[in-house]
Tab-separated table of C-alpha atoms and ligand atoms in Angstrom:
chain	number	residue	atom	x	y	z
A	1	MET	CA	19.644	12.713	7.684
A	2	LYS	CA	20.046	9.348	9.374
A	3	ILE	CA	16.611	7.776	9.143
A	4	GLY	CA	15.338	4.535	10.665
A	5	ILE	CA	12.360	2.898	8.940
A	6	VAL	CA	10.282	0.276	10.747
A	7	CYS	CA	7.816	-1.626	8.561
A	8	PHE	CA	6.283	-4.938	7.607
A	9	PRO	CA	8.396	-6.627	4.949
A	10	THR	CA	5.583	-8.631	3.379
A	11	TYR	CA	3.479	-8.040	0.247
A	12	GLY	CA	1.021	-5.268	1.050
A	13	GLY	CA	0.650	-1.545	0.659
A	14	SER	CA	2.429	-0.303	3.788
A	15	GLY	CA	5.499	-2.494	3.159
A	16	ALA	CA	5.604	-1.351	-0.475
A	17	VAL	CA	5.412	2.336	0.487
A	18	ALA	CA	8.060	1.956	3.223
A	19	GLY	CA	10.420	0.118	0.849
A	20	GLU	CA	9.973	2.644	-1.955
A	21	LEU	CA	10.420	5.538	0.482
A	22	ALA	CA	13.640	3.973	1.805
A	23	ARG	CA	14.952	3.629	-1.745
A	24	GLY	CA	13.921	7.166	-2.731
A	25	LEU	CA	15.432	8.768	0.379
A	26	ALA	CA	18.658	6.762	-0.023
A	27	LEU	CA	18.986	7.966	-3.633
A	28	ARG	CA	18.696	11.521	-2.292
A	29	GLY	CA	21.736	10.865	-0.079
A	30	HIS	CA	20.123	10.062	3.272
A	31	GLU	CA	21.405	7.133	5.344
A	32	ILE	CA	18.551	4.648	5.767
A	33	HIS	CA	18.294	1.902	8.391
A	34	ILE	CA	15.479	-0.613	7.858
A	35	ILE	CA	14.419	-2.451	11.013
A	36	SER	CA	12.102	-5.426	10.396
A	37	TYR	CA	11.916	-9.211	10.636
A	38	ALA	CA	12.822	-9.580	6.920
A	39	LEU	CA	14.004	-7.400	4.049
A	40	PRO	CA	10.982	-5.533	2.551
A	41	PHE	CA	9.930	-7.093	-0.779
A	42	ARG	CA	10.462	-3.851	-2.717
A	43	LEU	CA	14.128	-3.653	-1.560
A	44	LYS	CA	15.418	-6.998	-2.754
A	45	SER	CA	18.113	-5.491	-4.964
A	46	PHE	CA	21.075	-3.690	-3.396
A	47	THR	CA	20.583	0.049	-2.861
A	48	LYS	CA	23.445	2.308	-1.792
A	49	ASN	CA	22.878	3.992	1.619
A	50	VAL	CA	20.313	1.380	2.729
A	51	PHE	CA	21.188	-0.876	5.670
A	52	PHE	CA	19.008	-3.717	6.869
A	53	HIS	CA	18.766	-4.774	10.533
A	54	GLU	CA	16.859	-7.973	11.168
A	55	VAL	CA	14.700	-8.378	14.251
A	56	ASP	CA	15.167	-11.782	15.806
A	57	THR	CA	12.484	-13.218	18.102
A	58	GLN	CA	12.934	-15.798	20.837
A	59	ASN	CA	10.180	-18.018	22.159
A	60	TYR	CA	10.143	-19.603	25.608
A	61	PRO	CA	7.582	-22.095	26.972
A	62	PRO	CA	5.613	-19.639	29.130
A	63	PHE	CA	5.117	-17.185	26.217
A	64	PRO	CA	1.937	-17.857	24.197
A	65	SER	CA	3.839	-16.570	21.124
A	66	PRO	CA	7.197	-14.828	20.508
A	67	PRO	CA	6.831	-11.258	21.903
A	68	TYR	CA	7.776	-9.375	18.693
A	69	VAL	CA	6.947	-5.989	20.239
A	70	LEU	CA	9.734	-6.441	22.795
A	71	SER	CA	12.318	-7.832	20.364
A	72	LEU	CA	11.588	-4.918	18.025
A	73	ALA	CA	11.898	-2.382	20.877
A	74	SER	CA	15.292	-3.842	21.856
A	75	ARG	CA	16.525	-3.765	18.258
A	76	ILE	CA	15.326	-0.162	17.857
A	77	ILE	CA	17.331	0.880	20.933
A	78	GLU	CA	20.444	-0.882	19.608
A	79	ILE	CA	20.246	0.706	16.133
A	80	CYS	CA	19.293	4.210	17.328
A	81	MET	CA	22.233	4.232	19.746
A	82	GLU	CA	24.764	2.727	17.357
A	83	TYR	CA	23.975	5.004	14.397
A	84	SER	CA	22.653	8.116	16.229
A	85	LEU	CA	19.496	8.274	14.117
A	86	ASP	CA	17.744	11.643	13.651
A	87	VAL	CA	14.338	10.187	12.842
A	88	LEU	CA	12.585	6.868	13.333
A	89	HIS	CA	9.726	6.492	10.834
A	90	LEU	CA	7.112	3.931	11.873
A	91	HIS	CA	4.918	2.515	9.111
A	92	TYR	CA	1.651	1.157	10.555
A	93	ALA	CA	0.822	2.265	14.088
A	94	ILE	CA	0.768	-1.132	15.748
A	95	PRO	CA	2.928	-2.720	16.895
A	96	HIS	CA	5.658	-0.479	15.446
A	97	THR	CA	4.858	2.796	17.228
A	98	THR	CA	4.231	0.918	20.471
A	99	SER	CA	7.705	-0.674	20.297
A	100	ALA	CA	9.239	2.703	19.447
A	101	PHE	CA	7.521	4.279	22.457
A	102	LEU	CA	9.034	1.590	24.724
A	103	ALA	CA	12.444	2.176	23.126
A	104	ARG	CA	12.127	5.916	23.714
A	105	CYS	CA	11.362	5.321	27.413
A	106	VAL	CA	14.710	3.531	27.617
A	107	MET	CA	16.696	6.021	25.470
A	108	GLY	CA	15.296	9.198	27.034
A	109	LYS	CA	16.774	12.347	25.496
A	110	ARG	CA	18.917	10.298	23.125
A	111	SER	CA	15.789	9.089	21.274
A	112	PRO	CA	15.302	10.203	17.659
A	113	ALA	CA	12.061	11.913	16.617
A	114	LEU	CA	9.270	9.334	16.276
A	115	ILE	CA	7.093	9.738	13.195
A	116	THR	CA	4.131	7.457	12.574
A	117	THR	CA	2.531	6.986	9.162
A	118	LEU	CA	-1.012	5.634	9.334
A	119	HIS	CA	-1.756	3.356	6.391
A	120	GLY	CA	-5.346	2.230	6.789
A	121	THR	CA	-6.165	-1.092	8.365
A	122	ASP	CA	-4.094	-0.052	11.415
A	123	ILE	CA	-6.942	2.434	11.983
A	124	THR	CA	-10.013	1.049	10.230
A	125	LEU	CA	-9.759	-2.644	11.155
A	126	VAL	CA	-7.030	-3.748	13.551
A	127	GLY	CA	-6.356	-0.645	15.621
A	128	SER	CA	-10.003	0.116	16.240
A	129	HIS	CA	-10.710	-3.433	17.487
A	130	PRO	CA	-11.290	-3.361	21.287
A	131	SER	CA	-8.274	-5.610	21.890
A	132	TYR	CA	-5.913	-2.975	20.416
A	133	TYR	CA	-7.850	0.302	20.648
A	134	PRO	CA	-6.343	1.879	23.816
A	135	ILE	CA	-2.750	1.025	22.916
A	136	THR	CA	-3.203	2.228	19.309
A	137	LYS	CA	-4.649	5.563	20.481
A	138	PHE	CA	-1.884	6.000	23.054
A	139	SER	CA	0.875	5.099	20.554
A	140	ILE	CA	-0.405	7.539	17.932
A	141	GLU	CA	-0.691	10.335	20.501
A	142	GLU	CA	2.852	9.700	21.734
A	143	SER	CA	4.319	10.142	18.228
A	144	ASP	CA	6.262	13.377	17.643
A	145	GLY	CA	4.789	13.599	14.139
A	146	ILE	CA	1.850	11.829	12.483
A	147	THR	CA	1.141	11.441	8.782
A	148	SER	CA	-1.712	9.701	6.989
A	149	VAL	CA	-1.830	8.504	3.389
A	150	SER	CA	-5.143	10.253	2.605
A	151	SER	CA	-7.472	12.968	3.874
A	152	TYR	CA	-10.079	10.267	4.381
A	153	LEU	CA	-7.750	8.401	6.763
A	154	LYS	CA	-6.865	11.582	8.651
A	155	LYS	CA	-10.574	12.303	9.221
A	156	THR	CA	-11.286	8.696	10.235
A	157	THR	CA	-8.375	8.702	12.708
A	158	GLU	CA	-9.618	11.930	14.274
A	159	GLU	CA	-13.155	10.550	14.526
A	160	VAL	CA	-12.339	7.019	15.702
A	161	PHE	CA	-9.524	7.843	18.126
A	162	GLY	CA	-10.325	11.461	18.981
A	163	ILE	CA	-6.735	12.447	18.088
A	164	ARG	CA	-6.205	16.198	18.584
A	165	LYS	CA	-2.566	16.377	17.436
A	166	PRO	CA	-2.081	17.608	13.849
A	167	ILE	CA	-2.019	14.877	11.211
A	168	GLU	CA	-0.143	15.706	8.007
A	169	VAL	CA	-1.664	14.192	4.874
A	170	ILE	CA	1.090	12.856	2.607
A	171	HIS	CA	-0.370	10.825	-0.220
A	172	ASN	CA	1.295	7.644	-1.387
A	173	PHE	CA	3.595	8.022	-4.351
A	174	ILE	CA	4.878	6.159	-7.372
A	175	ASP	CA	8.045	5.671	-9.376
A	176	THR	CA	6.512	6.775	-12.692
A	177	GLY	CA	9.601	5.568	-14.532
A	178	ARG	CA	9.151	2.021	-13.379
A	179	PHE	CA	5.343	2.023	-13.562
A	180	SER	CA	4.921	3.361	-17.078
A	181	PRO	CA	2.701	2.597	-20.081
A	182	GLY	CA	4.054	0.169	-22.629
A	183	MET	CA	2.254	-3.079	-23.033
A	184	SER	CA	4.445	-6.088	-23.713
A	185	ARG	CA	2.688	-7.892	-26.569
A	186	GLU	CA	4.799	-10.936	-25.711
A	187	ILE	CA	3.575	-11.126	-22.090
A	188	ARG	CA	0.003	-10.459	-23.173
A	189	GLN	CA	0.149	-13.207	-25.761
A	190	LEU	CA	1.817	-15.582	-23.308
A	191	LEU	CA	-0.790	-15.001	-20.616
A	192	CYS	CA	-3.956	-14.311	-22.502
A	193	GLY	CA	-3.508	-15.769	-25.965
A	194	SER	CA	-5.934	-14.216	-28.389
A	195	ALA	CA	-8.261	-12.726	-25.732
A	196	GLY	CA	-9.530	-9.361	-26.906
A	197	LYS	CA	-9.475	-7.547	-23.565
A	198	VAL	CA	-7.580	-8.028	-20.322
A	199	LEU	CA	-8.756	-6.969	-16.857
A	200	ILE	CA	-6.541	-7.162	-13.778
A	201	HIS	CA	-6.983	-7.122	-10.000
A	202	ILE	CA	-4.119	-7.017	-7.489
A	203	SER	CA	-4.538	-7.383	-3.737
A	204	ASN	CA	-3.884	-9.473	-0.660
A	205	PHE	CA	-7.186	-11.335	-1.186
A	206	ARG	CA	-8.662	-10.250	2.140
A	207	PRO	CA	-12.476	-9.851	2.551
A	208	VAL	CA	-12.064	-6.029	2.519
A	209	LYS	CA	-11.008	-6.267	-1.170
A	210	ARG	CA	-14.363	-7.841	-2.209
A	211	LEU	CA	-12.912	-10.403	-4.603
A	212	ALA	CA	-16.403	-11.776	-5.241
A	213	ASP	CA	-17.329	-8.375	-6.743
A	214	VAL	CA	-14.243	-8.539	-8.975
A	215	VAL	CA	-15.511	-11.844	-10.339
A	216	GLN	CA	-19.128	-10.631	-10.629
A	217	VAL	CA	-18.034	-7.562	-12.624
A	218	PHE	CA	-15.738	-9.621	-14.809
A	219	ALA	CA	-18.436	-12.253	-15.512
A	220	ARG	CA	-20.760	-9.505	-16.801
A	221	VAL	CA	-17.988	-8.085	-18.985
A	222	ALA	CA	-16.958	-11.517	-20.272
A	223	ALA	CA	-20.564	-12.220	-21.266
A	224	GLU	CA	-20.318	-9.334	-23.754
A	225	VAL	CA	-16.681	-9.310	-24.916
A	226	ASP	CA	-13.863	-11.810	-25.314
A	227	ALA	CA	-11.846	-11.102	-22.143
A	228	LYS	CA	-9.502	-12.567	-19.544
A	229	LEU	CA	-9.072	-11.672	-15.879
A	230	LEU	CA	-5.641	-11.678	-14.228
A	231	LEU	CA	-5.819	-12.140	-10.448
A	232	VAL	CA	-2.526	-11.204	-8.808
A	233	GLY	CA	-1.871	-11.844	-5.113
A	234	ASP	CA	-2.947	-14.372	-2.547
A	235	GLY	CA	-4.752	-14.573	0.771
A	236	GLU	CA	-7.633	-16.065	2.710
A	237	GLU	CA	-10.272	-15.464	0.013
A	238	ARG	CA	-8.455	-17.358	-2.734
A	239	PRO	CA	-10.008	-20.849	-2.215
A	240	ALA	CA	-13.560	-19.424	-2.179
A	241	ILE	CA	-12.901	-17.334	-5.286
A	242	HIS	CA	-11.392	-20.328	-7.047
A	243	ARG	CA	-14.591	-22.265	-6.339
A	244	MET	CA	-16.735	-19.313	-7.402
A	245	VAL	CA	-15.190	-18.976	-10.875
A	246	GLY	CA	-15.586	-22.742	-11.351
A	247	ASP	CA	-19.261	-22.622	-10.338
A	248	MET	CA	-19.853	-19.672	-12.694
A	249	GLY	CA	-18.314	-21.551	-15.615
A	250	ILE	CA	-15.591	-18.948	-16.281
A	251	ARG	CA	-12.604	-20.919	-14.985
A	252	ASP	CA	-10.874	-20.801	-18.403
A	253	ARG	CA	-11.172	-16.993	-18.475
A	254	VAL	CA	-9.498	-16.350	-15.085
A	255	LEU	CA	-5.784	-16.682	-14.352
A	256	PHE	CA	-4.690	-16.969	-10.715
A	257	LEU	CA	-1.108	-15.683	-10.863
A	258	GLY	CA	-0.375	-15.670	-7.101
A	259	LYS	CA	2.065	-13.223	-5.506
A	260	GLN	CA	4.260	-11.481	-8.061
A	261	ASP	CA	7.274	-9.197	-7.723
A	262	ASN	CA	7.258	-7.286	-11.013
A	263	VAL	CA	3.622	-6.227	-11.053
A	264	GLU	CA	4.350	-3.286	-13.364
A	265	GLU	CA	4.789	-5.666	-16.329
A	266	LEU	CA	1.448	-7.305	-15.629
A	267	ILE	CA	-0.430	-4.051	-15.054
A	268	ALA	CA	0.883	-2.532	-18.291
A	269	THR	CA	-0.462	-5.606	-20.080
A	270	ALA	CA	-4.034	-4.904	-18.988
A	271	ASP	CA	-6.805	-2.707	-20.391
A	272	LEU	CA	-8.512	-2.064	-17.045
A	273	MET	CA	-7.938	-2.568	-13.329
A	274	LEU	CA	-10.838	-3.629	-11.061
A	275	PHE	CA	-10.767	-2.243	-7.496
A	276	PRO	CA	-14.159	-2.682	-5.779
A	277	SER	CA	-12.932	-2.579	-2.123
A	278	GLU	CA	-15.231	-2.351	0.880
A	279	ASN	CA	-12.812	0.120	2.416
A	280	GLU	CA	-9.547	1.560	1.142
A	281	SER	CA	-7.514	4.302	2.773
A	282	PHE	CA	-5.669	5.026	-0.473
A	283	GLY	CA	-5.353	2.109	-2.925
A	284	LEU	CA	-1.721	1.885	-3.969
A	285	ALA	CA	-2.437	-0.717	-6.674
A	286	ALA	CA	-4.940	1.711	-8.236
A	287	LEU	CA	-2.202	4.356	-8.407
A	288	GLU	CA	0.156	1.807	-9.971
A	289	ALA	CA	-2.473	1.214	-12.648
A	290	LEU	CA	-2.936	4.936	-13.365
A	291	SER	CA	0.821	5.362	-13.670
A	292	CYS	CA	0.863	2.595	-16.289
A	293	GLY	CA	-1.927	4.410	-18.145
A	294	VAL	CA	-4.513	1.813	-17.125
A	295	PRO	CA	-7.946	3.202	-16.079
A	296	VAL	CA	-9.472	1.917	-12.831
A	297	VAL	CA	-13.064	0.799	-12.273
A	298	GLY	CA	-13.966	0.347	-8.633
A	299	SER	CA	-15.758	1.616	-5.564
A	300	THR	CA	-16.048	5.031	-3.946
A	301	ALA	CA	-14.668	3.576	-0.709
A	302	GLY	CA	-12.563	5.842	1.524
A	303	GLY	CA	-9.530	7.444	-0.076
A	304	LEU	CA	-9.930	5.862	-3.529
A	305	VAL	CA	-11.779	9.015	-4.614
A	306	GLU	CA	-8.594	11.003	-3.861
A	307	VAL	CA	-6.645	8.781	-6.267
A	308	VAL	CA	-8.988	8.025	-9.176
A	309	GLU	CA	-10.853	10.935	-10.789
A	310	HIS	CA	-14.320	9.586	-11.613
A	311	GLY	CA	-15.219	10.038	-15.261
A	312	LEU	CA	-11.711	11.100	-16.258
A	313	CYS	CA	-9.289	8.265	-15.518
A	314	GLY	CA	-11.726	5.646	-14.261
A	315	TYR	CA	-15.173	5.105	-12.810
A	316	LEU	CA	-16.061	4.723	-9.127
A	317	HIS	CA	-19.444	3.432	-7.931
A	318	PRO	CA	-20.954	2.655	-4.514
A	319	VAL	CA	-19.513	-0.436	-2.819
A	320	GLY	CA	-21.221	-3.579	-4.160
A	321	ASP	CA	-22.768	-1.937	-7.244
A	322	VAL	CA	-21.364	-4.542	-9.630
A	323	GLU	CA	-23.921	-3.719	-12.325
A	324	SER	CA	-22.722	-0.119	-12.677
A	325	MET	CA	-19.070	-1.204	-12.487
A	326	ALA	CA	-19.617	-3.717	-15.297
A	327	ARG	CA	-21.458	-1.081	-17.391
A	328	SER	CA	-18.521	1.320	-16.890
A	329	CYS	CA	-16.042	-1.354	-17.993
A	330	LEU	CA	-18.073	-2.098	-21.109
A	331	SER	CA	-18.463	1.590	-21.981
A	332	LEU	CA	-14.682	2.005	-21.912
A	333	LEU	CA	-13.786	-1.267	-23.600
A	334	GLY	CA	-16.266	-0.558	-26.392
A	335	ASP	CA	-15.088	2.964	-27.206
A	336	SER	CA	-11.451	3.184	-28.258
A	337	ALA	CA	-11.364	7.014	-28.401
A	338	LYS	CA	-12.734	7.281	-24.856
A	339	MET	CA	-10.344	4.576	-23.683
A	340	GLU	CA	-7.385	6.460	-25.146
A	341	ALA	CA	-8.478	9.696	-23.437
A	342	PHE	CA	-8.823	7.881	-20.085
A	343	ARG	CA	-5.413	6.238	-20.528
A	344	GLU	CA	-3.792	9.624	-21.105
A	345	LYS	CA	-5.565	11.205	-18.123
A	346	ALA	CA	-4.577	8.283	-15.899
A	347	ARG	CA	-0.896	8.715	-16.672
A	348	GLU	CA	-1.140	12.496	-16.390
A	349	ARG	CA	-2.749	12.227	-12.936
A	350	ALA	CA	0.002	9.925	-11.638
A	351	LEU	CA	2.682	12.293	-12.970
A	352	SER	CA	1.107	15.521	-11.735
A	353	HIS	CA	-0.123	14.436	-8.287
A	354	PHE	CA	1.713	11.343	-7.082
A	355	ASP	CA	5.178	11.208	-8.651
A	356	GLU	CA	7.810	10.314	-6.033
A	357	ARG	CA	9.747	13.462	-6.999
A	358	ILE	CA	6.820	15.488	-5.611
A	359	ILE	CA	5.949	13.413	-2.544
A	360	ILE	CA	9.336	12.332	-1.138
A	361	PRO	CA	10.478	15.954	-0.567
A	362	HIS	CA	7.238	16.393	1.384
A	363	TYR	CA	8.437	13.638	3.768
A	364	GLU	CA	11.917	15.230	3.989
A	365	ASN	CA	10.377	18.600	4.929
A	366	PHE	CA	8.095	16.959	7.452
A	367	TYR	CA	11.044	15.151	9.103
A	368	ARG	CA	12.908	18.485	9.390
A	369	SER	CA	9.932	20.336	10.827
A	370	VAL	CA	9.364	17.630	13.463
A	371	ILE	CA	13.064	17.534	14.431
A	372	ASN	CA	13.155	21.335	14.693
A	373	GLY	CA	10.007	21.349	16.823
A	374	LEU	CA	11.362	18.961	19.479
B	1	GMT	O1	-4.955	-3.908	3.012
B	1	GMT	C1	-3.950	-3.749	2.337
B	1	GMT	O2	-3.949	-3.589	1.118
B	1	GMT	C2	-2.636	-3.741	3.019
B	1	GMT	C3	-2.469	-2.492	3.765
B	1	GMT	C4	-1.104	-2.429	4.357
B	1	GMT	O3	-0.986	-1.710	5.329
B	1	GMT	O4	-0.166	-3.081	3.937
B	1	GMT	O5	-2.773	-1.408	2.873
B	1	GMT	C5	-3.137	-0.165	3.396
B	1	GMT	O6	-2.020	0.684	3.150
B	1	GMT	C6	-1.755	0.969	1.777
B	1	GMT	C7	-0.484	1.805	1.679
B	1	GMT	O7	-0.615	3.033	2.304
B	1	GMT	C8	-2.961	1.667	1.148
B	1	GMT	O8	-2.697	1.946	-0.217
B	1	GMT	C9	-4.184	0.751	1.264
B	1	GMT	O9	-5.305	1.454	0.789
B	1	GMT	C10	-4.409	0.352	2.723
B	1	GMT	N1	-5.452	-0.685	2.769
B	1	GMT	C11	-6.679	-0.455	3.239
B	1	GMT	O10	-7.038	0.627	3.685
B	1	GMT	C12	-7.626	-1.598	3.177
């Protein structure tokens, strides 16, 4: 198939999934056209069958900001016409599906099938805000096919937007070859010196990730065992969290590593991942941890319960229950047989439920069924 993929290129779950999907589909022989304002961060190295089309924006004095929605719509028309795409896959409902709808109005019958994948904050935070609600609902309803990354997100979309069209749940997936167990003693030594245990958290440091809970859990763990915390990522919460670890007197135990490309090396170095989000449609970083054989301790928010099996490959507690999360960390860190069993289960779950070889064919079949139904 000739498949267009529209996504955000920046660090974040939806951009990671779109980039990995592009790579996986290209390796299966499909022709992939990425349309975005920059090359997605997971596609930095050359991949055969992947073509990148940059969206350029123009600003003019009367515009309050460059109208990206319109530039993207124009670029979509150009690429769909030039390459006769079969499918245009929109990652994140706004503004991508809205631009695609405009493009389809212009292309008419020559438009490819429009498939929207809902990722989470496009529904739970941004899309449901009054300033975007009507256009998000309309854009989703105008899609020829809709997928969501968890059952939780499907249910939330139906409830919040009253969507009646079928929504196909296609869970996020992982390259289990790249994200695999195998701690590098060298990296661990380099980062953490002689620290006995290593905990890790990866996110975009937005309030929804509850970074303060990460620190609260870690402080309780570090009071009992010699441990270090690796914080990977960056965002609006970083300055406050930096201050918080200073005030709590654990500055020397916490490493702020900023945004990183090869997170698999860092994850495999850790004993546990902390993931206490307020809300999480799926939790791609949690899946990356499981695939590396690293158990996850976090919250029961949203779709995380579909990823992490409580009591088998991690522990999930109510949002904000830092005491229970810390107790769960200590029970695992203090029992090597239990830890080993959890590590095995974590890897097994990633392989049996979320391997890209299982999930990507699901997308291929969905594309075909939508095209055939038009
Ligand atoms: O909030 C983020 O982590 C970024 C956001 C995105 O769209 O880039 O992530 C959402 O999509 C990811 C990929 O499908 C999911 O794994 C995340 O759970 C989801 N984030 C939230 O629901 C908060």
